[in-house]
Coordinates of C-alpha atoms in Angstrom, one line a residue:
M3 CA 30.7 -40.3 -16.3
A4 CA 33.2 -39.8 -13.6
S5 CA 33.6 -42.7 -11.0
T6 CA 32.4 -42.5 -7.5
E7 CA 36.0 -42.0 -6.2
Q8 CA 36.5 -38.9 -8.4
D9 CA 33.0 -37.4 -8.7
P10 CA 33.7 -33.8 -9.9
L11 CA 30.5 -32.4 -8.3
L12 CA 31.4 -33.8 -4.9
L13 CA 35.0 -32.6 -5.2
L14 CA 33.9 -29.2 -6.1
R15 CA 31.3 -28.9 -3.3
Q16 CA 33.8 -30.3 -0.8
S17 CA 36.5 -27.8 -1.9
I18 CA 34.1 -24.9 -1.6
A19 CA 33.0 -26.0 1.9
S20 CA 36.6 -26.4 3.1
G21 CA 37.9 -23.3 1.4
G22 CA 40.4 -25.2 -0.7
A23 CA 41.9 -23.9 -3.9
I24 CA 40.3 -24.8 -7.2
T25 CA 42.8 -24.0 -10.0
P26 CA 42.5 -24.3 -13.8
T27 CA 45.7 -25.7 -15.3
A28 CA 47.1 -26.7 -18.6
S29 CA 48.2 -30.2 -17.6
S30 CA 47.3 -33.1 -15.3
D31 CA 50.2 -32.3 -13.0
V32 CA 48.7 -31.2 -9.6
S33 CA 51.6 -28.7 -9.2
A34 CA 51.0 -27.0 -12.5
Q35 CA 50.6 -23.2 -12.6
E36 CA 47.2 -21.6 -13.0
V37 CA 46.2 -20.5 -16.5
P38 CA 43.2 -18.7 -18.0
L39 CA 40.0 -20.7 -18.2
S40 CA 40.1 -20.6 -22.0
Q41 CA 43.5 -22.4 -22.0
A42 CA 42.8 -24.8 -19.2
T43 CA 42.6 -28.6 -19.8
H44 CA 42.3 -29.7 -16.2
L45 CA 40.8 -28.5 -12.9
T46 CA 43.0 -29.1 -9.8
F47 CA 41.4 -29.5 -6.3
S48 CA 43.7 -29.0 -3.3
T49 CA 41.3 -30.8 -0.8
P50 CA 40.9 -33.4 0.5
S51 CA 44.0 -34.3 -1.5
H52 CA 45.5 -32.9 -4.6
I53 CA 43.4 -34.3 -7.5
S54 CA 43.3 -33.1 -11.1
L55 CA 40.4 -33.8 -13.4
P56 CA 40.0 -33.1 -17.1
I57 CA 38.0 -29.8 -17.4
D58 CA 35.7 -31.3 -20.0
T59 CA 34.7 -34.2 -17.7
Q60 CA 31.0 -34.8 -17.9
T61 CA 29.2 -34.4 -14.5
R62 CA 26.0 -35.8 -13.0
F63 CA 24.4 -32.3 -13.5
T64 CA 22.0 -32.4 -16.5
S65 CA 20.4 -29.7 -18.5
N66 CA 17.6 -30.8 -20.8
D67 CA 18.6 -34.4 -19.9
T68 CA 22.1 -33.7 -21.3
P69 CA 25.2 -34.0 -18.9
V70 CA 27.0 -30.7 -18.3
D71 CA 30.8 -30.6 -18.4
L72 CA 32.9 -29.5 -15.4
R73 CA 34.0 -26.3 -17.1
S74 CA 30.4 -25.1 -17.5
I75 CA 29.8 -26.0 -13.8
Y76 CA 32.9 -24.1 -12.7
I77 CA 32.1 -20.9 -14.6
A78 CA 28.5 -21.0 -13.3
W79 CA 30.0 -21.1 -9.8
L80 CA 32.5 -18.3 -10.5
K81 CA 29.7 -16.0 -11.8
R82 CA 27.3 -16.9 -9.0
E83 CA 27.1 -13.2 -7.8
V84 CA 26.5 -11.5 -11.1
A85 CA 23.2 -10.9 -12.9
I86 CA 21.9 -13.0 -15.7
P87 CA 23.0 -10.7 -18.6
E88 CA 26.5 -10.5 -17.2
Y89 CA 26.7 -14.3 -16.8
N90 CA 25.5 -14.9 -20.3
A91 CA 28.0 -12.4 -21.7
S92 CA 30.8 -14.1 -19.8
V93 CA 29.8 -17.5 -21.3
S94 CA 29.6 -16.1 -24.8
K95 CA 33.0 -14.5 -24.5
L96 CA 34.6 -17.7 -23.2
N97 CA 33.1 -19.7 -26.1
E98 CA 34.7 -17.3 -28.5
E99 CA 38.1 -17.7 -26.8
L100 CA 37.7 -21.5 -26.8
G101 CA 36.9 -21.8 -30.5
D102 CA 37.0 -25.4 -31.5
K103 CA 38.5 -26.6 -28.2
G104 CA 35.0 -26.9 -26.7
Q105 CA 31.9 -25.0 -25.7
V106 CA 30.6 -23.9 -22.4
R107 CA 27.0 -24.8 -21.6
M108 CA 24.9 -21.7 -20.8
L109 CA 22.6 -22.7 -17.9
A110 CA 19.1 -21.4 -17.4
F111 CA 18.3 -19.2 -14.5
V112 CA 16.5 -21.9 -12.5
E113 CA 19.3 -24.4 -13.2
R114 CA 22.0 -22.1 -12.2
L115 CA 20.2 -21.1 -9.0
D116 CA 19.6 -24.7 -8.1
L117 CA 23.2 -25.6 -8.8
I118 CA 24.7 -22.7 -6.7
T119 CA 22.4 -23.5 -3.8
W120 CA 23.6 -27.1 -3.8
L121 CA 27.3 -26.2 -4.2
E122 CA 27.0 -23.8 -1.3
G123 CA 25.6 -26.5 1.0
A124 CA 22.3 -24.7 1.5
S125 CA 20.4 -27.7 0.1
E126 CA 21.1 -31.4 0.1
E127 CA 19.0 -32.1 -2.9
C128 CA 19.1 -30.9 -6.5
E129 CA 16.6 -32.1 -9.1
Y130 CA 19.2 -31.6 -11.9
I131 CA 21.8 -33.9 -10.3
K132 CA 21.5 -37.6 -10.9
P133 CA 22.5 -40.0 -8.1
L134 CA 25.8 -41.8 -8.1
A135 CA 25.9 -45.2 -9.8
G136 CA 25.1 -48.0 -7.3
D137 CA 23.5 -45.5 -5.0
K138 CA 20.1 -44.7 -6.3
D139 CA 18.7 -43.3 -3.0
G140 CA 21.5 -40.7 -3.0
S141 CA 22.9 -41.7 0.4
T142 CA 26.5 -41.6 -0.8
S143 CA 26.2 -38.1 -2.2
T144 CA 24.3 -37.0 0.9
A145 CA 27.0 -38.4 3.2
A146 CA 29.8 -36.7 1.4
A147 CA 27.8 -33.5 1.0
A148 CA 27.0 -33.5 4.7
L149 CA 30.7 -33.7 5.6
A150 CA 31.6 -31.1 3.0
S151 CA 29.0 -28.6 4.2
K152 CA 30.4 -28.8 7.7
G153 CA 33.9 -28.0 6.4
A154 CA 35.2 -31.4 7.9
A155 CA 37.5 -33.7 6.0
A156 CA 35.4 -36.0 3.9
P157 CA 36.4 -39.7 3.5
A158 CA 39.4 -39.9 1.3
I159 CA 38.8 -40.7 -2.3
G160 CA 39.1 -44.4 -2.7
A161 CA 38.6 -45.1 1.0
K162 CA 35.6 -46.9 2.4
L163 CA 32.7 -44.7 3.4
G164 CA 31.4 -46.9 6.1
R165 CA 32.2 -49.8 8.3
S166 CA 30.7 -52.4 6.0
G167 CA 33.6 -52.0 3.6
K168 CA 31.4 -52.3 0.5
G169 CA 31.8 -48.7 -0.6
T170 CA 28.4 -47.6 0.7
L171 CA 27.4 -45.8 3.9
D172 CA 27.1 -47.8 7.1
P173 CA 23.4 -48.1 7.9
R174 CA 24.0 -47.0 11.5
L175 CA 25.9 -43.9 10.3
A176 CA 23.1 -43.2 7.9
V177 CA 20.6 -43.2 10.7
I178 CA 22.8 -40.6 12.5
Y179 CA 23.0 -38.4 9.5
N180 CA 19.2 -38.6 8.9
S181 CA 18.6 -37.4 12.5
E182 CA 20.8 -34.3 12.0
R183 CA 19.1 -31.0 12.0
K184 CA 19.7 -29.3 8.7
M185 CA 20.9 -25.7 9.3
G186 CA 20.1 -23.3 6.6
D187 CA 21.8 -20.0 5.6
R188 CA 20.4 -16.9 3.9
N189 CA 20.2 -18.7 0.6
S190 CA 17.9 -21.5 1.8
V191 CA 15.8 -19.1 4.0
L192 CA 15.3 -16.3 1.5
R193 CA 15.6 -18.1 -1.8
G194 CA 15.0 -21.7 -1.1
I195 CA 15.9 -24.5 -3.6
K196 CA 13.6 -23.0 -6.3
P197 CA 12.4 -19.5 -6.9
T198 CA 8.8 -19.1 -5.9
D199 CA 6.3 -17.0 -7.8
F200 CA 4.1 -15.0 -5.4
S201 CA 2.3 -12.9 -8.1
H202 CA -1.0 -14.7 -7.4
V203 CA -1.0 -13.3 -3.9
R204 CA -1.2 -9.8 -5.3
K205 CA -4.5 -10.6 -7.0
L206 CA -5.9 -12.1 -3.8
A207 CA -4.9 -9.1 -1.7
A208 CA -6.1 -6.5 -4.2
P209 CA -9.8 -6.4 -2.9
F210 CA -8.7 -6.1 0.7
M211 CA -6.2 -3.3 -0.1
S212 CA -8.7 -1.3 -2.1
K213 CA -11.3 -1.7 0.7
K214 CA -8.8 -0.6 3.3
S215 CA -7.7 2.5 1.3
Q216 CA -11.4 3.6 1.0
Q217 CA -12.1 3.2 4.7
A218 CA -8.8 4.6 6.2
P219 CA -8.8 8.4 6.6
P220 CA -5.8 10.2 5.1
T221 CA -2.8 10.6 7.4
S222 CA -2.4 14.2 8.4
I223 CA -1.5 16.2 11.4
S224 CA -5.2 17.1 12.0
N225 CA -6.3 13.5 12.6
N226 CA -3.0 12.2 14.1
P227 CA -2.8 13.3 17.8
A228 CA 0.8 12.1 18.0
L229 CA 1.8 14.5 15.3
A230 CA -0.6 17.3 16.2
T231 CA 1.1 17.8 19.6
H232 CA 4.3 18.8 17.9
K233 CA 2.8 21.6 15.9
K234 CA 0.7 24.4 17.4
P235 CA -2.3 25.7 15.5
R236 CA -1.7 29.1 13.8
R237 CA -3.6 32.0 15.4
P238 CA -6.1 33.4 12.9
D239 CA -5.9 37.1 11.9
P240 CA -8.5 39.5 13.5
I241 CA -10.9 41.2 11.1
I242 CA -12.1 44.9 11.0
L243 CA -15.2 45.8 9.0
L244 CA -15.4 49.2 7.3
S245 CA -18.5 51.0 6.1
P246 CA -19.1 50.8 2.3
S247 CA -20.9 54.1 2.4
A248 CA -19.6 56.8 0.0
S249 CA -20.0 59.4 2.8
S250 CA -17.6 57.6 5.1
L251 CA -14.5 59.5 6.0
L252 CA -12.5 56.2 6.1
R253 CA -12.6 54.0 3.1
M254 CA -10.3 51.3 1.7
T255 CA -8.3 54.0 -0.1
N256 CA -7.2 55.8 3.1
I257 CA -7.8 53.5 6.1
K258 CA -4.3 52.0 5.9
S259 CA -2.6 55.4 6.0
F260 CA -4.9 56.4 8.9
L261 CA -4.5 53.3 11.2
E262 CA -0.9 52.5 10.4
N263 CA 0.7 56.0 10.0
G264 CA -1.7 58.2 12.1
Q265 CA -2.3 60.5 9.1
Y266 CA -5.7 61.3 7.7
V267 CA -6.1 62.0 4.0
P268 CA -9.5 62.2 2.2
P269 CA -10.5 58.9 0.5
N270 CA -10.5 60.6 -3.0
S271 CA -7.2 62.4 -2.7
L272 CA -4.1 61.7 -4.8
S273 CA -2.3 60.5 -1.7
A274 CA -4.9 57.7 -1.3
S275 CA -5.2 56.7 -4.9
S276 CA -2.6 53.9 -4.6
S277 CA -5.2 51.7 -2.8
T278 CA -8.1 52.3 -5.2
G279 CA -9.9 49.1 -6.1
A280 CA -8.6 46.9 -3.3
S281 CA -11.3 44.6 -1.7
M282 CA -9.1 43.6 1.2
L283 CA -6.2 45.1 3.0
H284 CA -3.7 44.0 5.6
I285 CA -2.2 46.2 8.3
N286 CA 0.2 45.3 11.1
R287 CA -0.1 46.5 14.7
L288 CA 1.8 45.6 17.9
M289 CA -0.8 44.9 20.6
K290 CA 1.5 45.0 23.6
D291 CA -1.1 43.7 26.1
I292 CA -1.8 40.6 23.9
D293 CA 1.5 39.8 22.2
P294 CA 4.4 42.1 23.0
N295 CA 6.9 40.2 20.8
R296 CA 5.4 40.2 17.4
P297 CA 2.9 42.5 15.5
M298 CA -0.6 41.2 14.8
R299 CA -1.9 41.2 11.2
F300 CA -5.4 42.7 10.8
I301 CA -7.6 42.1 7.8
L302 CA -9.7 45.0 6.6
V303 CA -12.8 44.5 4.4
E304 CA -15.9 46.6 3.6
G305 CA -18.4 43.7 3.7
P306 CA -19.0 40.1 4.9
E307 CA -20.0 38.8 1.5
Q308 CA -17.0 36.3 1.4
F309 CA -17.4 35.4 5.1
K310 CA -17.5 31.8 6.4
P311 CA -19.6 31.4 9.6
E312 CA -16.5 31.1 11.8
Y313 CA -15.1 34.4 10.5
W314 CA -17.5 36.3 12.7
N315 CA -15.6 35.2 15.8
R316 CA -12.6 37.1 14.5
V317 CA -14.3 40.4 14.0
V318 CA -12.8 42.9 16.5
A319 CA -14.3 46.3 15.3
V320 CA -17.0 47.7 12.9
F321 CA -16.6 51.2 11.5
T322 CA -19.9 52.8 10.8
T323 CA -21.5 56.1 9.5
G324 CA -24.7 55.5 11.4
Q325 CA -26.6 54.0 8.5
S326 CA -28.3 50.8 9.5
W327 CA -28.4 49.4 5.9
Q328 CA -24.7 48.6 6.4
F329 CA -25.6 45.7 8.7
K330 CA -28.2 44.1 6.3
N331 CA -25.9 41.1 5.5
Y332 CA -24.3 40.9 8.9
K333 CA -24.7 37.9 11.2
W334 CA -26.4 40.4 13.6
S335 CA -28.4 42.7 11.4
N336 CA -29.9 44.6 14.4
P337 CA -27.4 47.3 15.4
S338 CA -28.2 47.0 19.2
E339 CA -27.5 43.2 19.0
L340 CA -24.4 43.7 16.8
F341 CA -22.7 46.1 19.1
R342 CA -23.2 43.8 22.1
H343 CA -20.8 41.5 20.4
V344 CA -18.5 43.9 18.5
P345 CA -17.5 47.5 19.3
G346 CA -18.6 50.1 16.9
I347 CA -16.5 53.1 15.8
Y348 CA -17.9 56.3 14.3
V349 CA -15.4 58.8 12.8
G350 CA -16.7 62.2 11.9
W351 CA -15.6 65.8 11.8
R352 CA -14.7 67.4 15.1
N353 CA -17.0 70.4 14.6
E354 CA -20.1 68.2 13.8
K355 CA -22.3 66.2 16.1
P356 CA -22.6 62.4 15.5
P357 CA -25.9 61.3 13.8
E358 CA -28.8 60.6 16.1
S359 CA -28.7 56.9 15.3
V360 CA -25.1 56.6 16.6
R361 CA -26.1 58.4 19.8
N362 CA -29.1 56.0 20.2
W363 CA -26.8 52.9 20.0
G364 CA -25.3 53.9 23.2
H365 CA -21.8 53.6 24.7
R366 CA -20.9 50.5 22.6
V367 CA -20.3 52.8 19.6
V368 CA -17.3 55.1 20.2
S369 CA -17.7 58.5 18.5
I370 CA -14.5 60.2 17.4
G371 CA -14.1 63.5 15.7
I372 CA -11.1 64.5 13.6
D373 CA -10.0 67.9 12.4
P374 CA -11.5 69.1 9.2
W375 CA -9.4 68.6 6.1
K376 CA -7.6 71.7 4.7
E377 CA -6.3 71.6 1.1
S378 CA -2.6 72.3 0.8
T379 CA -1.3 74.5 -2.0
H380 CA 1.4 72.1 -2.9
N381 CA -0.5 68.8 -2.6
T382 CA 1.2 67.9 0.7
I383 CA -0.3 66.7 3.9
D384 CA -1.3 69.4 6.3
S385 CA 1.3 69.8 9.0
S386 CA -1.3 70.8 11.5
R387 CA -2.9 67.3 11.6
W388 CA -0.9 66.2 14.6
R389 CA -4.1 65.3 16.5
D390 CA -4.7 62.4 14.0
H391 CA -2.0 60.3 15.7
E392 CA -3.7 60.8 19.1
I393 CA -7.1 59.8 17.7
V394 CA -5.6 56.6 16.1
E395 CA -4.0 55.5 19.4
H396 CA -7.4 55.9 21.1
I397 CA -9.1 53.8 18.4
W398 CA -6.5 51.0 18.9
K399 CA -6.9 51.2 22.6
V400 CA -10.6 50.5 22.2
I401 CA -9.9 47.6 19.9
E402 CA -7.3 46.1 22.1
G403 CA -9.4 46.3 25.2
N404 CA -12.3 44.5 23.4
M405 CA -9.9 41.8 22.1
R406 CA -8.6 41.0 25.5
S407 CA -12.0 40.8 27.0
K408 CA -13.1 38.4 24.2
G409 CA -10.2 36.0 24.8
W410 CA -7.6 37.0 22.3
R411 CA -4.2 35.7 23.5
R412 CA -0.6 35.4 22.1
D413 CA -1.3 32.0 20.6
Q414 CA -5.1 31.7 20.3
A415 CA -8.3 33.4 19.3
P416 CA -11.8 33.2 20.8
T417 CA -14.1 30.4 19.6
S418 CA -17.1 32.7 20.0
I419 CA -17.9 36.3 20.7

């Protein structure tokens, strides 16, 4: 065991605190050149004065009640920032290089952590370091460590530590040191002297976390007012209902060509066959009095079988043939009540009168006549159907006027009609 005057642990800690050089050398000469650790026989400290100690000197640090040599302590300090596997690999490599010259003690994780914390000055106690001989309470090591941790010059090796001249700390000075406030660093605050296992806290918190997750609603824009203000709700698409009657002049097969292009073709013609079998169509129309900047998309369906209750507030027109069975599954099955909420549109031939039922429903059902269809010899659209475009514009005017009166705006739709 090293003497009190040349304790390797105190020398190492004091040199670290003061930033002094710690050099492995191949001789006891303090001016010797640095050599690789595998070839070193001594460790030279530049502060407080040049001192060289044999590198295999046993220290007061113990592992499994066995003293650990200075070389093992020094390499543990050199590898303080690396992970455990890298530290173990470095020790194994050094042992191979040393051969029969000696062996480096591989410290356990807790031992290495406790040693590094003490050497850095973050802790004044280390359970693996035995007190100095003749100083069982550890006051001598504490005094020297306190000086070293402050970066001040510790008492010279061999000099008296106190005024009593007996090699022990003066009692009055000990009182002063005991009254000092110990300042910790990140190591003592975050890690402490020993690693603490908080895994038991997870088990205690599990019931509270599961209960909170069941009660707390999912975070979304819909239930978070702070987020909802940054995203405007999307305006729903208006809906137009068509008549499913086989006698209707406008069906799913030809309604898109009629309302978008202003051209009428019979529902069973070759020109209309591309839309056969569709249960829903989309058409775009610019409603200048509602939104002059972007076209509105309209949804066209023949029946309300897939409707949700709120969909009825989006219905803007009902095409009818005058047959009341069409309204059997509607929200308002009575035609008179239906057309108080939604405008009706009857499209027939120009040279024929509307059915009596349409005339009885009053002005809320607009009757429109189109020119009779004439078959072309070359399966082309009749060039004389220029009136179709005028009729389509009239239909859209009726729909747009109703939408404005019901509350359709550029960025919103009515909540009821």
